[in-house]
CSV table of C-alpha atoms in Angstrom, one decimal:
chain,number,residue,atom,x,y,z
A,16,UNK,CA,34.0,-7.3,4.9
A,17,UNK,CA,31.7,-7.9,2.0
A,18,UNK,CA,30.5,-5.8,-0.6
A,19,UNK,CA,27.5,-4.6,-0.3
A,20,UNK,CA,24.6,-5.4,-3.2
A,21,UNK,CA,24.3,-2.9,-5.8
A,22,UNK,CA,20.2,-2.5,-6.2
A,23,UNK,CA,18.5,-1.2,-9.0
A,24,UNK,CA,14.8,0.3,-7.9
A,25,UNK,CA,12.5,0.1,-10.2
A,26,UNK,CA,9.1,2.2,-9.7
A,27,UNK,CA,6.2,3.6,-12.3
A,28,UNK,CA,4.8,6.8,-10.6
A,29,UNK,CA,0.8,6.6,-10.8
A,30,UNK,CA,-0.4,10.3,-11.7
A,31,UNK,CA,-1.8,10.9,-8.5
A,32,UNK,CA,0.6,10.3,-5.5
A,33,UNK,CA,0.2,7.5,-3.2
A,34,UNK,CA,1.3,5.8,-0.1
A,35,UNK,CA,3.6,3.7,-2.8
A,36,UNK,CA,6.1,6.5,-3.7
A,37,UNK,CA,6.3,7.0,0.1
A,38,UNK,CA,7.6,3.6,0.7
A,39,UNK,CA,10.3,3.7,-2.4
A,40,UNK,CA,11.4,7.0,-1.3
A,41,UNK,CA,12.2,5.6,2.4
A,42,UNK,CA,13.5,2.5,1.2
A,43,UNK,CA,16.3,4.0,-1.1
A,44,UNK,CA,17.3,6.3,1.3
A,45,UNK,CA,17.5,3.8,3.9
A,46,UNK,CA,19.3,1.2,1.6
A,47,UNK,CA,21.8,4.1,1.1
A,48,UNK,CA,22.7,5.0,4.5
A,49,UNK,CA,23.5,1.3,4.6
A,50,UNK,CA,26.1,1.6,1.9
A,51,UNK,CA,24.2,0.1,-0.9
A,52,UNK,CA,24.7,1.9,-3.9
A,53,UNK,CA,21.1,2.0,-5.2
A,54,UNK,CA,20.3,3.1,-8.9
A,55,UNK,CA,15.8,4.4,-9.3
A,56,UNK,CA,14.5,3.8,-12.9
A,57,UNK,CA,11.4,5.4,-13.0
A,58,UNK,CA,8.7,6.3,-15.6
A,59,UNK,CA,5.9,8.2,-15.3
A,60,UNK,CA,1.8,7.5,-15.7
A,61,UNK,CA,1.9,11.1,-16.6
A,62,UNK,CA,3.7,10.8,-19.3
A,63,UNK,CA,0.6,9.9,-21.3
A,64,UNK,CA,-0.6,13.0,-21.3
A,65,UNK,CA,2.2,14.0,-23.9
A,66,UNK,CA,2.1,11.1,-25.9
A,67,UNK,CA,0.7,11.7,-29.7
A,68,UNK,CA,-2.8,9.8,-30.3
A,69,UNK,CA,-1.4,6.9,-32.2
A,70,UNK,CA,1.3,6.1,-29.3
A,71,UNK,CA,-1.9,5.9,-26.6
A,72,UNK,CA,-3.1,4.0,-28.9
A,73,UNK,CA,-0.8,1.6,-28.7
A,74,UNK,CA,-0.7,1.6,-24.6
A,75,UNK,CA,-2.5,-1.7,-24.4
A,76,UNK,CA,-0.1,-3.2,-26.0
A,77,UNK,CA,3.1,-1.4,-24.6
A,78,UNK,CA,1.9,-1.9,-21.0
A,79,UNK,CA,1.9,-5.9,-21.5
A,80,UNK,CA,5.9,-5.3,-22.7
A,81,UNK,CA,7.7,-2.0,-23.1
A,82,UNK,CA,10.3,-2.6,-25.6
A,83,UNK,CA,11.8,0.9,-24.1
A,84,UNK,CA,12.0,-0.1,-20.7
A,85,UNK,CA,13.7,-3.5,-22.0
A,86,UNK,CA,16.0,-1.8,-23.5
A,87,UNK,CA,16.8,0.6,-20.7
A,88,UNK,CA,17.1,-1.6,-17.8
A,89,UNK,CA,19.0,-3.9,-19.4
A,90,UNK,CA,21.7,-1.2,-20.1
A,91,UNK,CA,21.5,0.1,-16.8
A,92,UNK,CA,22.0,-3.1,-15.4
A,93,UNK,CA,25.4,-3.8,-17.4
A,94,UNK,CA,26.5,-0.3,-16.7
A,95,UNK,CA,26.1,0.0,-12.9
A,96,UNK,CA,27.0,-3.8,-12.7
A,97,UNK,CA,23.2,-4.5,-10.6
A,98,UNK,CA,22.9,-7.4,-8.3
A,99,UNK,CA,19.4,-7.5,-7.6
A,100,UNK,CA,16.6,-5.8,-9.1
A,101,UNK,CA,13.8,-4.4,-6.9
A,102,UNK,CA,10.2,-3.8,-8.5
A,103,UNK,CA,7.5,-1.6,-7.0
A,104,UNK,CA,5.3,-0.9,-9.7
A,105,UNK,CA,5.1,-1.3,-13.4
A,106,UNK,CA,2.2,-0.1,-14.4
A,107,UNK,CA,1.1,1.1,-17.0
A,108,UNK,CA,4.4,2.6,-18.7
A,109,UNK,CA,7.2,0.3,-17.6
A,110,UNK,CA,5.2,-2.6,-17.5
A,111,UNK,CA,6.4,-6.4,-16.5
A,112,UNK,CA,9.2,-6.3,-19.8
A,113,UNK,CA,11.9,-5.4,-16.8
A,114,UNK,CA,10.8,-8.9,-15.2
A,115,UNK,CA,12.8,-10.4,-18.6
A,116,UNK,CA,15.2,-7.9,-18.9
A,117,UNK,CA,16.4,-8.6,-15.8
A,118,UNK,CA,16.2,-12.7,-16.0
A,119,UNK,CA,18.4,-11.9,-19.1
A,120,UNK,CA,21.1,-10.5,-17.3
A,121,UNK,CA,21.3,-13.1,-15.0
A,122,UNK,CA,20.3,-10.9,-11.8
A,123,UNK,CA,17.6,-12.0,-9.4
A,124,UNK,CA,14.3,-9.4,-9.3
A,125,UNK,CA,12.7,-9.2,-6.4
A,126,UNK,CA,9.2,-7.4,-6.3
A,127,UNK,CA,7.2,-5.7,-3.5
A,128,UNK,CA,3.5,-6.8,-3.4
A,129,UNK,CA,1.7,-3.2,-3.0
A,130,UNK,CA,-1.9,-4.4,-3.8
A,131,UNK,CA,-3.5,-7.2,-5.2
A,132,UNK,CA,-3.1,-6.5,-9.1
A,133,UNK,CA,-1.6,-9.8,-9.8
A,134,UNK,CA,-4.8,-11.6,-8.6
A,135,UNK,CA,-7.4,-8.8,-9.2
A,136,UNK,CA,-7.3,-6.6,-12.1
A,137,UNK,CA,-8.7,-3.4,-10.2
A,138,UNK,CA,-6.0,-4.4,-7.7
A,139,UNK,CA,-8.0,-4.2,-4.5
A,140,UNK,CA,-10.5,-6.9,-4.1
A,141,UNK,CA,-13.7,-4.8,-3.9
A,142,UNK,CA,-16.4,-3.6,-7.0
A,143,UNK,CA,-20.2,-2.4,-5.9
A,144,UNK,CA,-19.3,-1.7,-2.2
A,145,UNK,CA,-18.4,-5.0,-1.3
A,146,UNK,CA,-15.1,-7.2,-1.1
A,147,UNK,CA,-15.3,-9.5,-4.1
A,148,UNK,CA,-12.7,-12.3,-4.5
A,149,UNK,CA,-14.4,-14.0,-7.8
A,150,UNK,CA,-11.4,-13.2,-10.1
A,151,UNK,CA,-9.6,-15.7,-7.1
A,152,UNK,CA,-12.0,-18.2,-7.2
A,153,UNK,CA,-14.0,-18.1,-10.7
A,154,UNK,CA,-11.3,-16.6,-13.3
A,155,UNK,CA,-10.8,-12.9,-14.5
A,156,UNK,CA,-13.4,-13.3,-16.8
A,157,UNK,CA,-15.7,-11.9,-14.1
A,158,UNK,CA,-13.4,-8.7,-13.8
A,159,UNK,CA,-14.4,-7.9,-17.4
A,160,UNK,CA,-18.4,-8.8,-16.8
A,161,UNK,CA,-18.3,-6.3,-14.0
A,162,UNK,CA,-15.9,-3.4,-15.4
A,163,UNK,CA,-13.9,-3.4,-12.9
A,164,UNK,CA,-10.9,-1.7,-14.1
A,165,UNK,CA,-11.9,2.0,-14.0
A,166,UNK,CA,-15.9,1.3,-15.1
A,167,UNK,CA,-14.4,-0.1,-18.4
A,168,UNK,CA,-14.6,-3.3,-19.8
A,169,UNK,CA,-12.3,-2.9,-22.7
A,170,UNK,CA,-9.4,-1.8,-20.0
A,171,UNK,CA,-10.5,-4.6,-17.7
A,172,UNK,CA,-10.0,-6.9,-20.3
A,173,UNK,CA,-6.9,-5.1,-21.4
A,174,UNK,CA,-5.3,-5.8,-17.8
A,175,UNK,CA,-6.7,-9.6,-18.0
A,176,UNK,CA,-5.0,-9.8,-21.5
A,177,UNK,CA,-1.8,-8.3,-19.2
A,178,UNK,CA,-2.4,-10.6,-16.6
A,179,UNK,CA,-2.7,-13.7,-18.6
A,180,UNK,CA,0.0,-13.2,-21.0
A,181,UNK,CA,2.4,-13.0,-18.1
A,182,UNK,CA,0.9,-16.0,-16.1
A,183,UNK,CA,1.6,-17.6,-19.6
A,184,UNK,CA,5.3,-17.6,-19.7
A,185,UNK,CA,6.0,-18.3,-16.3
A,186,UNK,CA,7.4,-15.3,-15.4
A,187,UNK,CA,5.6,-14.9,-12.1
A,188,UNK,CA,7.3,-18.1,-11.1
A,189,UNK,CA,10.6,-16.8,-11.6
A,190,UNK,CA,10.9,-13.8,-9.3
A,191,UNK,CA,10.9,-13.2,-5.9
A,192,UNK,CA,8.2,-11.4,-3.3
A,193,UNK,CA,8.0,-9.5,-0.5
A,194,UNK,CA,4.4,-9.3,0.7
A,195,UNK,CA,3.5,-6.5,3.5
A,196,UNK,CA,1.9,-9.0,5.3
A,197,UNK,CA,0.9,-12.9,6.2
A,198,UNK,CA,-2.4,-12.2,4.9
A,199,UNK,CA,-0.9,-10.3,1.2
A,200,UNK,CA,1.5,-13.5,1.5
A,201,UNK,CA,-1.8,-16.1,1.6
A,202,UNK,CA,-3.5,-14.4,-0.7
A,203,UNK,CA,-0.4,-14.0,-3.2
A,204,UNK,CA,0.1,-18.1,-3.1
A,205,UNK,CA,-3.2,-18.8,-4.6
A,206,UNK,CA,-1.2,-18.3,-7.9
A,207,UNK,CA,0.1,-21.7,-8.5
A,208,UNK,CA,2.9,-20.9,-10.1
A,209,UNK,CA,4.5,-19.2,-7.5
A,210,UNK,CA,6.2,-21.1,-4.4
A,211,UNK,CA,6.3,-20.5,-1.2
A,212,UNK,CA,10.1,-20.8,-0.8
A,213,UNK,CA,10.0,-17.5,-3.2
A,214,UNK,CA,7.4,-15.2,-1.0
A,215,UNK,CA,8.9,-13.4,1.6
A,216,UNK,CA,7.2,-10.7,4.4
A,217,UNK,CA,8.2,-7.8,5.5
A,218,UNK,CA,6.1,-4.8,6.3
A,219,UNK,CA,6.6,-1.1,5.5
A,220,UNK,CA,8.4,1.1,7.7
A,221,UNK,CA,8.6,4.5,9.2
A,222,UNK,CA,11.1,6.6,11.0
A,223,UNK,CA,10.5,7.4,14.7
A,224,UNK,CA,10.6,10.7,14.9
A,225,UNK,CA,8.8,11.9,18.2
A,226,UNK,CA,8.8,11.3,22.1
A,227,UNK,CA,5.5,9.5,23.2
A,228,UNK,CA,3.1,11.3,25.1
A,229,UNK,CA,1.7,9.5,27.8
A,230,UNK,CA,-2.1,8.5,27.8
A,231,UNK,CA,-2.9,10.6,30.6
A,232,UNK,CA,-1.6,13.9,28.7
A,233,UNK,CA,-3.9,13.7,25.4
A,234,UNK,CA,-6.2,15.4,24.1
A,235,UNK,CA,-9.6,13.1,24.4
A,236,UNK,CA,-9.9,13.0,20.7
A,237,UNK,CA,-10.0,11.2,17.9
A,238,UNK,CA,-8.1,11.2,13.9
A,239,UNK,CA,-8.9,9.5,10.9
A,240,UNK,CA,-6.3,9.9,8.6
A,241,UNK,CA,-6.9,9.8,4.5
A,242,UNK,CA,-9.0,9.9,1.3
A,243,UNK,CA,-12.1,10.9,1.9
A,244,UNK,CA,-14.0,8.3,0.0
A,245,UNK,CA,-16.6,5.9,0.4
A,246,UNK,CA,-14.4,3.1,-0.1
A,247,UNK,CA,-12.9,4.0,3.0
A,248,UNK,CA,-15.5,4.5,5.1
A,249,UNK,CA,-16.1,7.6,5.8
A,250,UNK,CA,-19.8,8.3,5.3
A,251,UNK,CA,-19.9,5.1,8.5
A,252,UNK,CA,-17.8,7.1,10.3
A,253,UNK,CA,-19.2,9.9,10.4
A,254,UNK,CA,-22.8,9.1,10.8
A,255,UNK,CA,-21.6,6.6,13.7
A,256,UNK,CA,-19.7,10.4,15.2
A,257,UNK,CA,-22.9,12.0,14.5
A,258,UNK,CA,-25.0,9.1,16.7
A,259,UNK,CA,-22.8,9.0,19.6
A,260,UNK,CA,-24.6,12.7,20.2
A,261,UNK,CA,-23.1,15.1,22.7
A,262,UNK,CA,-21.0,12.5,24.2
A,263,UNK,CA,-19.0,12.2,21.2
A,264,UNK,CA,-14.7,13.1,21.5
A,265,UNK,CA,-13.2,15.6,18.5
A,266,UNK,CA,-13.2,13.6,15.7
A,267,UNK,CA,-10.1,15.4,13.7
A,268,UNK,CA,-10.2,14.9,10.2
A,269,UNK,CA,-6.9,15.0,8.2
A,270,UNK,CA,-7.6,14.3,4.3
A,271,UNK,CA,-8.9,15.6,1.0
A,272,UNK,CA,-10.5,13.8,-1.8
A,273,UNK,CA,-14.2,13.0,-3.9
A,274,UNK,CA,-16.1,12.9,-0.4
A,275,UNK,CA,-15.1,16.4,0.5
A,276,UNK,CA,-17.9,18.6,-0.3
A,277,UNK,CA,-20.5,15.4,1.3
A,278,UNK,CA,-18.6,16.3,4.3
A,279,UNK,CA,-18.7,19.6,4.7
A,280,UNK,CA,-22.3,19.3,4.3
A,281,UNK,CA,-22.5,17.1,6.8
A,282,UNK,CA,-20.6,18.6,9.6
A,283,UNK,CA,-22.4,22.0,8.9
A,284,UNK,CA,-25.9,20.2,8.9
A,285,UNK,CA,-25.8,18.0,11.5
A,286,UNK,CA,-24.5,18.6,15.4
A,287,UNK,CA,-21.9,16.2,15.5
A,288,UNK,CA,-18.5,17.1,17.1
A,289,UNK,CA,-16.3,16.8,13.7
A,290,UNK,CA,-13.2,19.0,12.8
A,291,UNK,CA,-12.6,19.0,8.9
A,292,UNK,CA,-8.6,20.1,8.4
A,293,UNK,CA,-8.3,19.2,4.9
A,294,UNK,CA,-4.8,18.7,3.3
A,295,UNK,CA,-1.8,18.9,6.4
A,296,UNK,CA,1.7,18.6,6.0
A,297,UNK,CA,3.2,14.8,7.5
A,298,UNK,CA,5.1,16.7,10.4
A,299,UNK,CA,1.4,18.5,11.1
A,300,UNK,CA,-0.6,15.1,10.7
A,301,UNK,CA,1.8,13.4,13.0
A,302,UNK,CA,1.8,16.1,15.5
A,303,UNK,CA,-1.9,15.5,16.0
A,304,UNK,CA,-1.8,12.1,16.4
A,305,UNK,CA,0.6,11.8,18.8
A,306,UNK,CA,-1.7,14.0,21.1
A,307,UNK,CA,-4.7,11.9,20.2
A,308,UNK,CA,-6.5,8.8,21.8
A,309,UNK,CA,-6.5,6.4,18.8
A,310,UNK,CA,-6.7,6.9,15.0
A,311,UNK,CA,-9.3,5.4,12.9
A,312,UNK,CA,-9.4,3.8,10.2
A,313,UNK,CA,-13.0,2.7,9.3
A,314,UNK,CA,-12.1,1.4,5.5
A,315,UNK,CA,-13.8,-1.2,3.7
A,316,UNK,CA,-10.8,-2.2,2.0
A,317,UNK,CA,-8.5,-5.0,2.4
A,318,UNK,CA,-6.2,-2.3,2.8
A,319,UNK,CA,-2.3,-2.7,2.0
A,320,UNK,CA,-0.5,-1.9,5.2
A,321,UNK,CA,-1.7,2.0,5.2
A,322,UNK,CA,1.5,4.3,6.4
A,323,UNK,CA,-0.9,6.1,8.9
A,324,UNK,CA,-1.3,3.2,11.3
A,325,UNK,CA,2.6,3.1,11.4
A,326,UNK,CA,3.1,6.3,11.9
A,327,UNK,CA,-0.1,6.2,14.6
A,328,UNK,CA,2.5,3.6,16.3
A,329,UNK,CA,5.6,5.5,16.1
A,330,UNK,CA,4.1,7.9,18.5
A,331,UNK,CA,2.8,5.6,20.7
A,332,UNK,CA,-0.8,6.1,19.3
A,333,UNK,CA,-3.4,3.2,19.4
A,334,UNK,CA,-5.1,2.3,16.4
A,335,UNK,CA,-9.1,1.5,15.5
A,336,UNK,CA,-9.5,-0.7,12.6
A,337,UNK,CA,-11.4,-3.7,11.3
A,338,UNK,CA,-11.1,-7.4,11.7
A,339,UNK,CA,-10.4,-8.5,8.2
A,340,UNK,CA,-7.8,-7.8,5.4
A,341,UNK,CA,-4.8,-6.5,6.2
A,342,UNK,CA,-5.8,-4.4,9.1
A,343,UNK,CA,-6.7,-7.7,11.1
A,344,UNK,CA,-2.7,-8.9,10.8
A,345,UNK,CA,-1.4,-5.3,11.8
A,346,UNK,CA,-3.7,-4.2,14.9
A,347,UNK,CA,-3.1,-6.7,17.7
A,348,UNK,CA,-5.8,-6.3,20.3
A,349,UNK,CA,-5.2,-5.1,23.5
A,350,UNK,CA,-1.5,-4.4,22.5
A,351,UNK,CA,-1.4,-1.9,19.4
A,352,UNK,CA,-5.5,-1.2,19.3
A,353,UNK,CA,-9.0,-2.9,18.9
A,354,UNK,CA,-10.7,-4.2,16.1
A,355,UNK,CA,-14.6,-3.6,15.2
A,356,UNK,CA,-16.8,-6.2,13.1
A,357,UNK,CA,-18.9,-4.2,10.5
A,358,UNK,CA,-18.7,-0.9,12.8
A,359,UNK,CA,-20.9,-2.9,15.2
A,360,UNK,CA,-17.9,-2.8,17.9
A,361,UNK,CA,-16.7,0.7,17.3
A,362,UNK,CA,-18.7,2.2,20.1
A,363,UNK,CA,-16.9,0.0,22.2
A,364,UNK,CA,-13.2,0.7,20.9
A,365,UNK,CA,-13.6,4.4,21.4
A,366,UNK,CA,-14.9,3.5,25.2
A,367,UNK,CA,-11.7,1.1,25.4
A,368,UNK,CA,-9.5,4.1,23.7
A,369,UNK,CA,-10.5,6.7,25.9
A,370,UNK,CA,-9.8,5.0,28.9
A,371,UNK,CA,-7.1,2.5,28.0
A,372,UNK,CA,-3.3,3.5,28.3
A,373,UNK,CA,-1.5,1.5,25.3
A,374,UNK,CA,0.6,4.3,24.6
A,375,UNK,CA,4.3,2.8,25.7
A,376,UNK,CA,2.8,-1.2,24.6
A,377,UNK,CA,2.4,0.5,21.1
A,378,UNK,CA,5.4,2.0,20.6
A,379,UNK,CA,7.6,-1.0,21.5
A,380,UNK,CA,5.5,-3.3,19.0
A,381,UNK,CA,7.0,-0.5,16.3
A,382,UNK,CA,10.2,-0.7,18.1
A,383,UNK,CA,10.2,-4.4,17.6
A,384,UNK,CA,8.3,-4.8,13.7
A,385,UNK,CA,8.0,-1.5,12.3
A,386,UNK,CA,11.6,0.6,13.3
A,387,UNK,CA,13.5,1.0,9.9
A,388,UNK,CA,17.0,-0.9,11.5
A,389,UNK,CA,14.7,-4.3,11.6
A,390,UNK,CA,13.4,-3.8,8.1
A,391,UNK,CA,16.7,-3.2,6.8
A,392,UNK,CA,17.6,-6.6,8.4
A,393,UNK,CA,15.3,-8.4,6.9
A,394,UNK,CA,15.5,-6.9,3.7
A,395,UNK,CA,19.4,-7.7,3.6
A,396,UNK,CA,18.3,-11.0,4.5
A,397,UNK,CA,15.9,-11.5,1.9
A,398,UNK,CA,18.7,-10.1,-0.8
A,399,UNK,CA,20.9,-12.8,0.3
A,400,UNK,CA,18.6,-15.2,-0.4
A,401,UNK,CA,17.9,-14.8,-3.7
A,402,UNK,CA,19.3,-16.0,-7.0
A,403,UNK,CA,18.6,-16.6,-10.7
């Protein structure tokens, strides 16, 4: 029988929580049930917060290589004898110094695209409340014309300093990828330096945790999942809700975030059928869906491959969501959901929604891409494939 691949994890915890620490948290766990031994070095964004002024200082330069991490990966590597190591994030405290640490060693890395920083240094492909792909076709000089690192143009042209430095030396080219999707992979291979025989896909997963209710037992409502922030299309959605009239479904709303107080306001000035629950547990979240017609998700955004639309489809729950980015490869039409052009077609998907049955067709397309034994398949497959 043969030994299974000892995997080192490596992850740098933003200071707010995201959908990221989600997926490291189910992959280690399911790498473990599958005998791996698996090792997590992780560093904290936090830990700036601590750090004296003359050591924050210093951040642009430590983020671009982290003579700690270095250090500490490499030991870690000799000491728990690691056969592959798998990045999530690096930013801004362990930074890409484990890329070479690694490389050093001799052991493959292998490193999960989450977002598009490698291509855009704001790491999602939208600035003034549009997509914007000029960093892809112009240069990153336009990221520091527009600010579009956090407002700032000395920390956008801190992470195109980053960016550059690394594109420079060729690491990029020398590690492996797993995009989410075919559309993260498309978008990955506009970096020359990287091959295609090195990019691999496979999505994000969830557990299936509950039976699926059939179409004709929901509730005739509706749940949008998440931040509540422009970016994602909320203030659309809910003055679509609030057009639709007395005819509207619930629309449940499951999320906090800069948008909250906007809509509050909203609900409590306008007569729109709108149910604000603010911050629920996963198991509470989930519970709702899986009782719901479809969930929504109205974002502007490229997206990533949001954990709510996979956990809408391990309950058998259709999804709403646009035609473009990332949400265009997940939502297959007529299958797992329907798709909407600039909101235009939304009307019509909650029509299609309310009196479609996709419930069982749903699930089995999780079954099939999304269940956690066929991602650990394919990420066994993708560790055998890879070498120094």
């Amino acid at each position: 029988m043969e030994k299974k691949k000892n995997i080192l994890v490596v992850h740098n915890y933003y200071q707010i929580p995201g959908g990221e620490d989600t997926v490291v948290a189910n992959e280690v766990k399911m790498l473990e049930e599958h005998g791996h031994e698996v090792t997590l070095y992780t560093r904290k964004n936090s830990e700036i917060n601590e750090l004296p002024f003359y050591r924050k200082m210093l951040l642009p330069f430590t983020s671009i290589f982290s003579f700690r991490s270095y250090r500490e990966v490499k030991r870690i590597i000799r000491d728990k004898q690691i056969d592959i190591v798998h990045v999530h994030n690096t930013l801004t405290m362990i930074s890409p110094s484990v890329y070479y640490a690694a490389l050093a060693c001799k052991v493959p890395v292998v490193q999960t695209i989450h977002n598009f920083r490698l291509l855009c240094p704001n790491a999602i492909f939208y600035r003034d409340g549009h997509i914007c792909e000029d960093c892809l076709t112009k240069g990153l000089r336009c990221a520091v014309k527009h600010r579009c690192y956090r407002g700032s143009r000395l920390q956008t042209l801190a992470c195109v300093i980053n960016t550059k430095i690394h594109r420079m030396t060729g690491i990029y080219g020398k590690i492996y990828y797993i995009c989410l999707t075919e559309f993260n992979k498309e978008k990955l291979l506009n970096l020359k330096c990287i091959k295609p025989e090195r990019v691999f896909v496979k999505p994000n997963f969830v557990d299936s945790i509950n039976e699926v209710i059939p179409a004709e037992q929901r509730v005739n409502q509706f749940v949008y999942v998440g931040r509540l922030d422009q970016t994602k299309g909320v203030d659309i959605l809910f003055e679509f809700w609030k057009q639709m009239g007395e005819k509207a479904p619930k629309l449940i709303v499951c999320g906090t975030g800069p948008m909250q107080e906007w809509c509050e306001s909203f609900v409590v000035e306008n007569s729109c059928n709108i149910e604000l629950k603010g911050f629920l547990t996963n198991e509470e979240i989930r519970s709702i869906v899986s009782c719901s017609k479809a969930l929504i998700l109205p974002t502007r955004l490229y997206e990533g491959i949001p954990m709510s639309i996979l956990e809408a489809y391990s309950v058998g729950t259709p999804v709403i969501a646009p035609n473009y980015g990332n949400c265009n490869d997940i939502v297959v039409v007529n299958d797992t959901g329907w798709k909407f052009s600039v909101f235009d077609d939304l009307l019509q998907c909650v029509q299609y929604a309310t009196e479609g049955d996709l419930c069982e067709s749903v699930r089995k397309h999780f079954d099939v891409k999304y269940s956690q034994e066929i991602n650990y398949e394919t990420i066994d497959k993708i560790y055998h494939g890879v070498k120094v």
